[in-house]
PDB file of C-alpha atoms in Angstrom:
ATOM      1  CA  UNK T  10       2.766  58.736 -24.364  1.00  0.00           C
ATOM      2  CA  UNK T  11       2.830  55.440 -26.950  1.00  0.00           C
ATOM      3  CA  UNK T  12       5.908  54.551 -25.699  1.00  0.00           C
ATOM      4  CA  UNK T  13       4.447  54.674 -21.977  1.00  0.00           C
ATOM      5  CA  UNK T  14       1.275  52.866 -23.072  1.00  0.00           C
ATOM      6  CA  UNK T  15       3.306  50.234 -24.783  1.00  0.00           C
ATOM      7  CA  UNK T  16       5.448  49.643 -21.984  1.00  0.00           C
ATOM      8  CA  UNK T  17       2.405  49.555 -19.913  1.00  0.00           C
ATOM      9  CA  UNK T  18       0.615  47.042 -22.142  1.00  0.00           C
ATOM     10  CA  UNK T  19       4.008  44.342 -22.190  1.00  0.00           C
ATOM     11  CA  UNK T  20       3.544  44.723 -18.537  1.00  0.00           C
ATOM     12  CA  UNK T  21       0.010  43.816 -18.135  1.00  0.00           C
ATOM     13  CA  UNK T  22       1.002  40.893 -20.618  1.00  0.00           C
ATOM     14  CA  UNK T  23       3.559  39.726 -18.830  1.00  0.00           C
ATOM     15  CA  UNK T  24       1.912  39.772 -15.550  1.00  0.00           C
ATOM     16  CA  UNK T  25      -1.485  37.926 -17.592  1.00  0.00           C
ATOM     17  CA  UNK T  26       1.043  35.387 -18.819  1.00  0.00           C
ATOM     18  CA  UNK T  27       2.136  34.714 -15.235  1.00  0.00           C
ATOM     19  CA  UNK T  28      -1.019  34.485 -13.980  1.00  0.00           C
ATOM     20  CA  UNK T  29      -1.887  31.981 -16.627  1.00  0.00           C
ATOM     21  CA  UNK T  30       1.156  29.863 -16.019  1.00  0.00           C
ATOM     22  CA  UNK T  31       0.605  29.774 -12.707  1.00  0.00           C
ATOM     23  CA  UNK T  32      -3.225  28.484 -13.123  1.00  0.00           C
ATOM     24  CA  UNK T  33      -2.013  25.931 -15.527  1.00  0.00           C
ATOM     25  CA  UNK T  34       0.377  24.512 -13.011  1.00  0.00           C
ATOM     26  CA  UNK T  35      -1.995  24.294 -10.278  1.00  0.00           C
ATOM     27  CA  UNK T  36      -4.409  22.742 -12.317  1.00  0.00           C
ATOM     28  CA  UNK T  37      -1.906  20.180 -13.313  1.00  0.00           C
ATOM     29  CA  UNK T  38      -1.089  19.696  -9.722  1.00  0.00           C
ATOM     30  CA  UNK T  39      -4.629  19.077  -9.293  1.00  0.00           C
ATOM     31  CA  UNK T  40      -5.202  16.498 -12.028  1.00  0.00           C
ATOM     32  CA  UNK T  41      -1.762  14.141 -11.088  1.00  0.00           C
ATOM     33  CA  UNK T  42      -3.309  14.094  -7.371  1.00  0.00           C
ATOM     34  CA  UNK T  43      -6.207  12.090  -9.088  1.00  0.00           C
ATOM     35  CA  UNK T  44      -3.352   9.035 -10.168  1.00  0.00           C
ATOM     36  CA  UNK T  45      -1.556   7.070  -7.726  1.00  0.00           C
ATOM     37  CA  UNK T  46       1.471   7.740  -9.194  1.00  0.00           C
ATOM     38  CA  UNK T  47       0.850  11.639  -9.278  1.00  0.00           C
ATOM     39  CA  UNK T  48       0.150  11.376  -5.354  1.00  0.00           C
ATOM     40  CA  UNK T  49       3.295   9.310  -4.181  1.00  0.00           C
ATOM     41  CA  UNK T  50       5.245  11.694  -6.356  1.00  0.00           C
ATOM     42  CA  UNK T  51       3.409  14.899  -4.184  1.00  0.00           C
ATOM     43  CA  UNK T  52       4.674  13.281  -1.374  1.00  0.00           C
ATOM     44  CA  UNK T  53       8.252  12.795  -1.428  1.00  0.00           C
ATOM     45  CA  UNK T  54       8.679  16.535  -0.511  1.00  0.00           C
ATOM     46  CA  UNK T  55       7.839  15.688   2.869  1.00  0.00           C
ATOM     47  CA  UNK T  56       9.573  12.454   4.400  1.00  0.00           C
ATOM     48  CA  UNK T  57       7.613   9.483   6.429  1.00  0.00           C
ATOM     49  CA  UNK T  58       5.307  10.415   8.660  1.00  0.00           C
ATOM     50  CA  UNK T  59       3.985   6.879  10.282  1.00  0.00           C
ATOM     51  CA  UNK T  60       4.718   3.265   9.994  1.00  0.00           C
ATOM     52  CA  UNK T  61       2.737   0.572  11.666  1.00  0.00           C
ATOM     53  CA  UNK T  62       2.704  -3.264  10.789  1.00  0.00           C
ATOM     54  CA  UNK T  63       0.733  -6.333  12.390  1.00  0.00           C
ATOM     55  CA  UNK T  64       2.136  -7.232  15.677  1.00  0.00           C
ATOM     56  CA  UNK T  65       1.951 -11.077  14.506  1.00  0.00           C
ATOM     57  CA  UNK T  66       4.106 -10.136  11.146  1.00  0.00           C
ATOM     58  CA  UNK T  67       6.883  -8.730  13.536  1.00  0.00           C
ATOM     59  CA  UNK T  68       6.918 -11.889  16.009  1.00  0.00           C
ATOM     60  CA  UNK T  69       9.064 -14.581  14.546  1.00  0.00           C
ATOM     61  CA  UNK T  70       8.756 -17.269  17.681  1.00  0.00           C
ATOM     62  CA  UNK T  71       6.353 -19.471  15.908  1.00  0.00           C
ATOM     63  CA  UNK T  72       6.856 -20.490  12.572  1.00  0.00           C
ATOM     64  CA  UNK T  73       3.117 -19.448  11.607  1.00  0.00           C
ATOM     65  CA  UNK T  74       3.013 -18.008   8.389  1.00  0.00           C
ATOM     66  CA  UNK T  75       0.851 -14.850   9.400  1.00  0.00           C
ATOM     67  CA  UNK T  76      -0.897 -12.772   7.207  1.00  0.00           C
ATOM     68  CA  UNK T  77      -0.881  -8.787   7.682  1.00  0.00           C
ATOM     69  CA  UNK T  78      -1.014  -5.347   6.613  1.00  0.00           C
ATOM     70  CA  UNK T  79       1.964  -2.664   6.922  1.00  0.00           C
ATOM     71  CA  UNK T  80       0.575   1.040   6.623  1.00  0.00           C
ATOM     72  CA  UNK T  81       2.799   4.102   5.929  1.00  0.00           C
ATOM     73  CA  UNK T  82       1.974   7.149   5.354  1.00  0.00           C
ATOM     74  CA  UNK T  83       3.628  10.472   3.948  1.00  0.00           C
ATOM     75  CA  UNK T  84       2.310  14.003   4.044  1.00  0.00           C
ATOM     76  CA  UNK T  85       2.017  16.373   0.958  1.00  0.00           C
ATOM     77  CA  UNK T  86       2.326  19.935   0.629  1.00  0.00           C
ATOM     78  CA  UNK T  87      -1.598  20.457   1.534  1.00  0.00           C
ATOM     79  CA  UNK T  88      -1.671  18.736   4.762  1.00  0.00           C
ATOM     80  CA  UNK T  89      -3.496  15.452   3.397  1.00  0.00           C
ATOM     81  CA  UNK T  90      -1.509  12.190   3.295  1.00  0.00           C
ATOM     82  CA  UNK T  91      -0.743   9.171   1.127  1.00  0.00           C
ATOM     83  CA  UNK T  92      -1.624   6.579   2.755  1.00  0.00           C
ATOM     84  CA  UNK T  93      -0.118   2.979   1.406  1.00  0.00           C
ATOM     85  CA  UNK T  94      -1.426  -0.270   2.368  1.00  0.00           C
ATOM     86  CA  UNK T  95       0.770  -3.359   2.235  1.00  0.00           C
ATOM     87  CA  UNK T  96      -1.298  -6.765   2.757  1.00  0.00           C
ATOM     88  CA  UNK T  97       1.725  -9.365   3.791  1.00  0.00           C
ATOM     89  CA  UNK T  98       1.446 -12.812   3.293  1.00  0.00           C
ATOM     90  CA  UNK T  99       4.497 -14.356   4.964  1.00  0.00           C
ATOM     91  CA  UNK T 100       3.190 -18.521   4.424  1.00  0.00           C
ATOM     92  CA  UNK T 101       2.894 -17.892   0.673  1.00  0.00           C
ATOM     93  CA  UNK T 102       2.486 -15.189  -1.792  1.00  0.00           C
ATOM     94  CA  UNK T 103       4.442 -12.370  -0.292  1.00  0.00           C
ATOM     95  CA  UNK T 104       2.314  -9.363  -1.224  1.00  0.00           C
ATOM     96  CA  UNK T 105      -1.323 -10.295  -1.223  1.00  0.00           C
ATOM     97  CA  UNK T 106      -2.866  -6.994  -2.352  1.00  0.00           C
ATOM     98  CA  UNK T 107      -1.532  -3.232  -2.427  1.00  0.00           C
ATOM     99  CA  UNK T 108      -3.038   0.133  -2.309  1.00  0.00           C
ATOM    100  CA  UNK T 109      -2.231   3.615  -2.162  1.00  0.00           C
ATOM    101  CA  UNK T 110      -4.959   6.330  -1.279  1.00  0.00           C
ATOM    102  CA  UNK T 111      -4.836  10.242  -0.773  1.00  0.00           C
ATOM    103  CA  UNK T 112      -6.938  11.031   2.655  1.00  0.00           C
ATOM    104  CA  UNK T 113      -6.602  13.472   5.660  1.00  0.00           C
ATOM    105  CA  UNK T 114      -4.861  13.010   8.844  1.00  0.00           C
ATOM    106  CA  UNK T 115      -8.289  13.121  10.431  1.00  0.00           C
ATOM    107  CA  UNK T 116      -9.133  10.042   7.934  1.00  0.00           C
ATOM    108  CA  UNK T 117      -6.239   8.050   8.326  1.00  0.00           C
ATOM    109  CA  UNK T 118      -6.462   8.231  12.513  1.00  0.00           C
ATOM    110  CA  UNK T 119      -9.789   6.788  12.132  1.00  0.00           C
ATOM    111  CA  UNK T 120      -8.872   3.817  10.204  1.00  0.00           C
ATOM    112  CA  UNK T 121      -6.678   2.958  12.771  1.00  0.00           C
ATOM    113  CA  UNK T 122      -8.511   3.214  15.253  1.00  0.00           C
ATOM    114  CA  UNK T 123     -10.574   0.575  13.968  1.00  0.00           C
ATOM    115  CA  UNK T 124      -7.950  -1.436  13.280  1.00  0.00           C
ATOM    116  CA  UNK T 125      -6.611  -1.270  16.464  1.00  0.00           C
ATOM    117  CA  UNK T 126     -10.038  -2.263  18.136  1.00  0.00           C
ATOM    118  CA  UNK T 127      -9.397  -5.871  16.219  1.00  0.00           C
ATOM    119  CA  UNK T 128      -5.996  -6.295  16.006  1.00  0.00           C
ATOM    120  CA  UNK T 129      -2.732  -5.622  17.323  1.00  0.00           C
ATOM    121  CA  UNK T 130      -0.618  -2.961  15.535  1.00  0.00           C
ATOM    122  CA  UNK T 131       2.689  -2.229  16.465  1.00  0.00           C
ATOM    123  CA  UNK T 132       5.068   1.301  15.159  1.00  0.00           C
ATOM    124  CA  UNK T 133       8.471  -0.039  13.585  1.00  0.00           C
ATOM    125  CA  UNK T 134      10.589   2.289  11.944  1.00  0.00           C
ATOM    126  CA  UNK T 135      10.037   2.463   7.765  1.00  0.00           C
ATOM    127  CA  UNK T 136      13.417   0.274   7.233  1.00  0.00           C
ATOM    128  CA  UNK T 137      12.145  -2.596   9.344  1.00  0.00           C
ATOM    129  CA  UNK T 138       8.648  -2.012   7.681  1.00  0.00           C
ATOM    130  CA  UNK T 139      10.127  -2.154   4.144  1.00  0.00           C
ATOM    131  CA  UNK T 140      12.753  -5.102   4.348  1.00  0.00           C
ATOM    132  CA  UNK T 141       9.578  -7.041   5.948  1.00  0.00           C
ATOM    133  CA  UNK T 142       7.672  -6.631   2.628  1.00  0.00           C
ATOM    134  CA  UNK T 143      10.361  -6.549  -0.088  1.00  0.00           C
ATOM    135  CA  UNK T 144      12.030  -9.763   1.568  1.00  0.00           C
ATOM    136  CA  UNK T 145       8.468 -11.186   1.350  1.00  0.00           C
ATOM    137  CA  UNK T 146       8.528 -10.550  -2.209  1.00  0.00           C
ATOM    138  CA  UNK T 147      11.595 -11.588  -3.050  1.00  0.00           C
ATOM    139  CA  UNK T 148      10.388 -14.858  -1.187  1.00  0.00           C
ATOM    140  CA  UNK T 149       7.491 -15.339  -3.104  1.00  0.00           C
ATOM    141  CA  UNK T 150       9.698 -14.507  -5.978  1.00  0.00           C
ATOM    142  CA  UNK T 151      11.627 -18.128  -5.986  1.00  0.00           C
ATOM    143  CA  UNK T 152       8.205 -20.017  -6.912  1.00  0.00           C
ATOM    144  CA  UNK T 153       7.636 -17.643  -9.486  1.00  0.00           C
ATOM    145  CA  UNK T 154       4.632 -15.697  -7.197  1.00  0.00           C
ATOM    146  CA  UNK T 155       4.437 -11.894  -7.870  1.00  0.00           C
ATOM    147  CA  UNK T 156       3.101  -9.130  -5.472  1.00  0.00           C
ATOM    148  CA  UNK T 157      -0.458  -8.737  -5.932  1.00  0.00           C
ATOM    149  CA  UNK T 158      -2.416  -5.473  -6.285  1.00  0.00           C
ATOM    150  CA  UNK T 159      -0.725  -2.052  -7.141  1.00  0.00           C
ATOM    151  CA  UNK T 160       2.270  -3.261  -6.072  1.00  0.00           C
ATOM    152  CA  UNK T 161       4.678  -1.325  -7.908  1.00  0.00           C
ATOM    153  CA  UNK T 162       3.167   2.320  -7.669  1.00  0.00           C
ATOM    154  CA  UNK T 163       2.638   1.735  -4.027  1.00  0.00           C
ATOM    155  CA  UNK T 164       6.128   0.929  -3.104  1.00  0.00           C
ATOM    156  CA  UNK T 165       7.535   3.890  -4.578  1.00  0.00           C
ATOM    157  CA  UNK T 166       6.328   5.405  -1.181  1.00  0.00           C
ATOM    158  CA  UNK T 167       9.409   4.733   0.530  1.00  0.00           C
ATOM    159  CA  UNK T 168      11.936   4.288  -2.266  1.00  0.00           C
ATOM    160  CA  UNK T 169      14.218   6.592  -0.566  1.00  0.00           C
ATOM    161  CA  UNK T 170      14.139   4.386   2.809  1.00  0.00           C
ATOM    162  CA  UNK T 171      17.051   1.795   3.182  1.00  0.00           C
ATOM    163  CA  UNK T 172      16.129  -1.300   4.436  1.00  0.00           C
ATOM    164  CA  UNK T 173      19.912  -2.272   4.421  1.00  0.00           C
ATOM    165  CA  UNK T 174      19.802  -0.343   7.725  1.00  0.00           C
ATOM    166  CA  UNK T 175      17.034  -3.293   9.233  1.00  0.00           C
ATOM    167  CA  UNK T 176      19.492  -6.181  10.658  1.00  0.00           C
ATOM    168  CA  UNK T 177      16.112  -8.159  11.832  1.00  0.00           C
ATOM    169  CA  UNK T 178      15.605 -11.222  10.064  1.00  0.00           C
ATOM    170  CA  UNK T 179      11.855 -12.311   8.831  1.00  0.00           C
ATOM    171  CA  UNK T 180      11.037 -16.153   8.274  1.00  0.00           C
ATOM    172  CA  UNK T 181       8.607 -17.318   6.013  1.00  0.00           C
ATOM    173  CA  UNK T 182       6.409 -20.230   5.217  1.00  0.00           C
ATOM    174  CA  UNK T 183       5.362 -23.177   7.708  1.00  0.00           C
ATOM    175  CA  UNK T 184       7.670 -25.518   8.355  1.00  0.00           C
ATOM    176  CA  UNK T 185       9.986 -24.132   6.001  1.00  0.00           C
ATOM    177  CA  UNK T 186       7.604 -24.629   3.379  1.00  0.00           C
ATOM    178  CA  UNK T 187       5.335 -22.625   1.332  1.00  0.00           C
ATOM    179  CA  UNK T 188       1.655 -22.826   2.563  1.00  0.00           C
ATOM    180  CA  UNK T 189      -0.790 -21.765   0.120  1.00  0.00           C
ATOM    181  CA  UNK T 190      -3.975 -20.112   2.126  1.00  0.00           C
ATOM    182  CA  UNK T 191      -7.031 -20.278  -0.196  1.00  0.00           C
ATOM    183  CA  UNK T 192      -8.602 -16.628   0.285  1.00  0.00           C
ATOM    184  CA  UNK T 193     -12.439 -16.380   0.386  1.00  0.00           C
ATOM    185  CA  UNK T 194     -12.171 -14.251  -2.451  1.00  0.00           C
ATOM    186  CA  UNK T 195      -9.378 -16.136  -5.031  1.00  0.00           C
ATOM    187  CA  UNK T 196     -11.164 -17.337  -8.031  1.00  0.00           C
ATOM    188  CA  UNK T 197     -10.482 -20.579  -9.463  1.00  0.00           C
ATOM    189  CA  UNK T 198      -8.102 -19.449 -11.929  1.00  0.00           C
ATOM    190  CA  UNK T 199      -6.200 -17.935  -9.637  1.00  0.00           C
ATOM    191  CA  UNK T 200      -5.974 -20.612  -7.690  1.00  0.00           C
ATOM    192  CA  UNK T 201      -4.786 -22.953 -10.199  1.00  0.00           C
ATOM    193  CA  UNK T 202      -2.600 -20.413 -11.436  1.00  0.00           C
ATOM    194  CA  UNK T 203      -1.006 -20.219  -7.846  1.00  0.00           C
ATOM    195  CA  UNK T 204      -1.028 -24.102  -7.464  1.00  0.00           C
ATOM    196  CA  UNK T 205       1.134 -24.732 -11.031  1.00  0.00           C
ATOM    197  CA  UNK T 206       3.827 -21.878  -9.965  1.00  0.00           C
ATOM    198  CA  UNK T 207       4.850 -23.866  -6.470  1.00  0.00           C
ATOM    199  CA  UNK T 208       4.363 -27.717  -8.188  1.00  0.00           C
ATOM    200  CA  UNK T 209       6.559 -26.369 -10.917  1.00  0.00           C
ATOM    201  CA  UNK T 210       8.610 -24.326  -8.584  1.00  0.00           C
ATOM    202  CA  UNK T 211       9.196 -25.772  -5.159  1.00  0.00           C
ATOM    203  CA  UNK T 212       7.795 -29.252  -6.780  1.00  0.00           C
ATOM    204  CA  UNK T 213       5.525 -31.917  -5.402  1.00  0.00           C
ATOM    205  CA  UNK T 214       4.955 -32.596  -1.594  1.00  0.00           C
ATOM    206  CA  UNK T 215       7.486 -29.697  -1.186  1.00  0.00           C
ATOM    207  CA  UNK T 216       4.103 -27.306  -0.228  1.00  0.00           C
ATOM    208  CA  UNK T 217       1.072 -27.095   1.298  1.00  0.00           C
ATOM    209  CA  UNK T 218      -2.613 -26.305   0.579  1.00  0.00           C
ATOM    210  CA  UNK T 219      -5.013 -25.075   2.791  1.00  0.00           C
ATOM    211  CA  UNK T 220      -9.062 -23.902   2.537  1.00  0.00           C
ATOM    212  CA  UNK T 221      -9.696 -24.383   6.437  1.00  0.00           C
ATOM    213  CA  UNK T 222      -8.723 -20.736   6.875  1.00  0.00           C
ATOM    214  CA  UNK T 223     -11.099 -18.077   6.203  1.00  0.00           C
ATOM    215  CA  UNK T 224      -8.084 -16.058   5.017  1.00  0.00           C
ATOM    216  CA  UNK T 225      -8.245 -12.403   3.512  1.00  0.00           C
ATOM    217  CA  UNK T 226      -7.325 -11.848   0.385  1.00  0.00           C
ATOM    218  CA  UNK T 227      -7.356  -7.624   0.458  1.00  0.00           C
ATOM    219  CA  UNK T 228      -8.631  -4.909   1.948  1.00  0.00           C
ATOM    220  CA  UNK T 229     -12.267  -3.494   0.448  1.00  0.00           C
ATOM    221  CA  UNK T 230     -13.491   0.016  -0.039  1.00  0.00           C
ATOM    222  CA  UNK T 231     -11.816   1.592   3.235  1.00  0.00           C
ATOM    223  CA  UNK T 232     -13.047   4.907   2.070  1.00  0.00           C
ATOM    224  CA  UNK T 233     -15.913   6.120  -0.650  1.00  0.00           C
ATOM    225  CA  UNK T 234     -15.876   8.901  -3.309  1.00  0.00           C
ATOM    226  CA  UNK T 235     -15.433  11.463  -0.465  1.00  0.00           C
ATOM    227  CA  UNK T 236     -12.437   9.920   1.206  1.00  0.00           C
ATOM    228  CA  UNK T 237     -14.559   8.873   4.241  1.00  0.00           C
ATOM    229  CA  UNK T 238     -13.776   5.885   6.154  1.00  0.00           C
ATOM    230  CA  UNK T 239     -16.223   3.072   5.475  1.00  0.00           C
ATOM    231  CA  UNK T 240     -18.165   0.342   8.165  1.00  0.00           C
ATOM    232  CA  UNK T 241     -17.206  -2.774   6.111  1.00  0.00           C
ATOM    233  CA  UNK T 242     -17.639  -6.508   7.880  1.00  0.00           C
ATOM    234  CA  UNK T 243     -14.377  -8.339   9.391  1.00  0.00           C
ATOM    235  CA  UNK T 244     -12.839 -11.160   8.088  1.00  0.00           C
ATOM    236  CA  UNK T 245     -10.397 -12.756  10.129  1.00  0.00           C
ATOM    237  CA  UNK T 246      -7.064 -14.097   9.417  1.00  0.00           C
ATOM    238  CA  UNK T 247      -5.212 -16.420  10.391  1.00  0.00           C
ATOM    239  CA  UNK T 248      -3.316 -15.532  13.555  1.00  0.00           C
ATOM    240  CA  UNK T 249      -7.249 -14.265  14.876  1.00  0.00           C
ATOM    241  CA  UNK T 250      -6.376 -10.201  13.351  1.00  0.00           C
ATOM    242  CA  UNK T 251      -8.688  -8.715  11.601  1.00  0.00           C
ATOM    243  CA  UNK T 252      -8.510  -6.556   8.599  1.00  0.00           C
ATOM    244  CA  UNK T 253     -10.788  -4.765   5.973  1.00  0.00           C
ATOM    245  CA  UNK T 254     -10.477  -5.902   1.860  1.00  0.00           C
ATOM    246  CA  UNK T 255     -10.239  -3.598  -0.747  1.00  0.00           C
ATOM    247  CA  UNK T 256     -11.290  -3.284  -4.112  1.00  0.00           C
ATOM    248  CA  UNK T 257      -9.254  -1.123  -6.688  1.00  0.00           C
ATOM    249  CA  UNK T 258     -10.451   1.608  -8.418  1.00  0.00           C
ATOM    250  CA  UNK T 259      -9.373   2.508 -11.977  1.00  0.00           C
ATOM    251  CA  UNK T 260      -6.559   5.229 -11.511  1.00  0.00           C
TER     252      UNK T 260
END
C-alpha cells in the first residue's frame, strides 16, 4: 500500500507540475502579446493575410512625390491580427511614421472601410508592398534620413517576404530631387534637423522646401485601450488622400 500511495502521489505531482508549466506558458504568451515585438513574433506562424497600399504610391506617371500608407496584416494563433502601418513618403523622408497594433479582423475591416471612403487603396502582393517601402528607405538613406516611427519592429512583419521577386520600379522625389514637405505636426527641431541632413547631403539648391502642403506626418490613435476603431478628423495629403495620424504608445 506505501508503495501504491507513493506512486500515486509522483503522479499527482507530475500531472500538478504540468499543469503549472502549462499556466506559466500561457501567461507568458499573454504578457509578449502586450509588446510589439512579442505580437509580430505570434504571427509568423501564420503567413500574410492582406496587403493594400495607396493607389497614388503605386502610380509612377507623374513624378509627384506622394505620400501614403501600406497596411499588412498577419493572423495569430487566436484569430486576431497584427496589423502594421507603413506611412510612405516617396518626395522625401522615406518612412514617415510606423506602427504595429494587435486588433480583430472585425477591427481591421472597419478601418478600411474608412479609408477607402477617402482614398483610393489598391491590393498588391506583400513583395511589391515591401520593395515600395524598403527602396523608400534606402532612398531616404543617401541624405542621411532614417525611417521614422517604430520602424524596425514593424518591418519584421514580413521579413520572410522577398521583395527580390517585385521587378516594378518606384521613383522618388520631384524632379529628381528631394522635396522636403513640412508636416503640420514636425516641430522645429525636427525640421532643422531634416533641413541640415539634405544641405549637407544632397547640398545646396540640390532640394526643395515646401509648407504650402498641409501634409501628414502619421497616423493618430486609430484605436483606444479596447482596440476599437476611433472617429479622428482628416488631414489631407498631398495627392488629395486622406489618412488618420497616430500617436505611439509606450510598448
Amino acid at each position: 500500500m506505501a508503495k501504491t500511495e507513493q506512486s500515486r502521489q509522483k503522479k499527482l505531482a507530475k500531472k500538478r507540475s504540468k499543469e503549472i508549466a502549462k499556466r506559466k506558458r500561457l501567461a507568458a504568451e499573454k504578457n509578449a502579446l502586450r509588446s510589439v515585438a512579442g505580437q509580430i513574433a505570434a504571427s509568423m506562424r501564420l503567413p500574410i493575410d492582406r496587403c493594400y497600399a495607396y493607389a497614388s504610391l503605386m502610380d509612377d506617371t507623374e513624378d509627384d512625390g506622394a505620400i501614403g500608407a501600406v497596411l499588412v496584416t498577419r493572423p495569430i494563433p487566436d484569430g486576431r491580427v497584427v496589423f502594421a502601418c507603413f506611412l510612405v513618403d516617396k518626395a522625401c523622408l522615406g518612412v514617415k511614421d510606423a506602427f504595429a497594433r494587435l486588433v480583430t479582423p472585425a477591427q481591421f475591416s472597419d478601418h478600411l472601410d474608412r479609408l477607402r471612403s477617402r482614398s483610393k487603396l489598391t491590393k498588391c502582393d506583400p513583395s511589391v508592398a515591401k520593395k515600395l517601402v524598403t527602396d523608400a528607405v534606402q532612398w531616404a538613406a543617401q541624405f542621411g534620413l532614417d525611417p521614422l516611427g517604430d520602424y524596425e519592429r514593424t518591418s519584421r512583419i514580413w521579413h520572410d517576404v522577398d521583395e527580390s521577386q517585385c521587378e516594378q520600379t518606384f521613383r522618388f522625389g520631384r524632379n529628381g530631387k528631394p522635396c522636403y514637405i513640412q508636416g503640420p505636426h514636425d516641430s522645429p527641431q525636427f525640421i532643422r534637423r531634416v533641413m541640415e541632413s539634405l544641405s549637407q547631403h544632397a547640398g545646396e539648391g540640390n532640394f526643395d522646401f515646401t509648407q504650402q502642403i498641409d501634409a501628414a506626418e502619421g497616423i493618430e490613435a486609430l484605436f483606444d485601450a479596447e482596440g476599437n476603431p476611433m472617429e479622428q478628423d482628416e488631414m489631407v495629403l498631398p495627392d488629395g488622400d486622406k489618412i488618420l495620424r497616430i500617436d505611439h504608445a509606450d510598448d
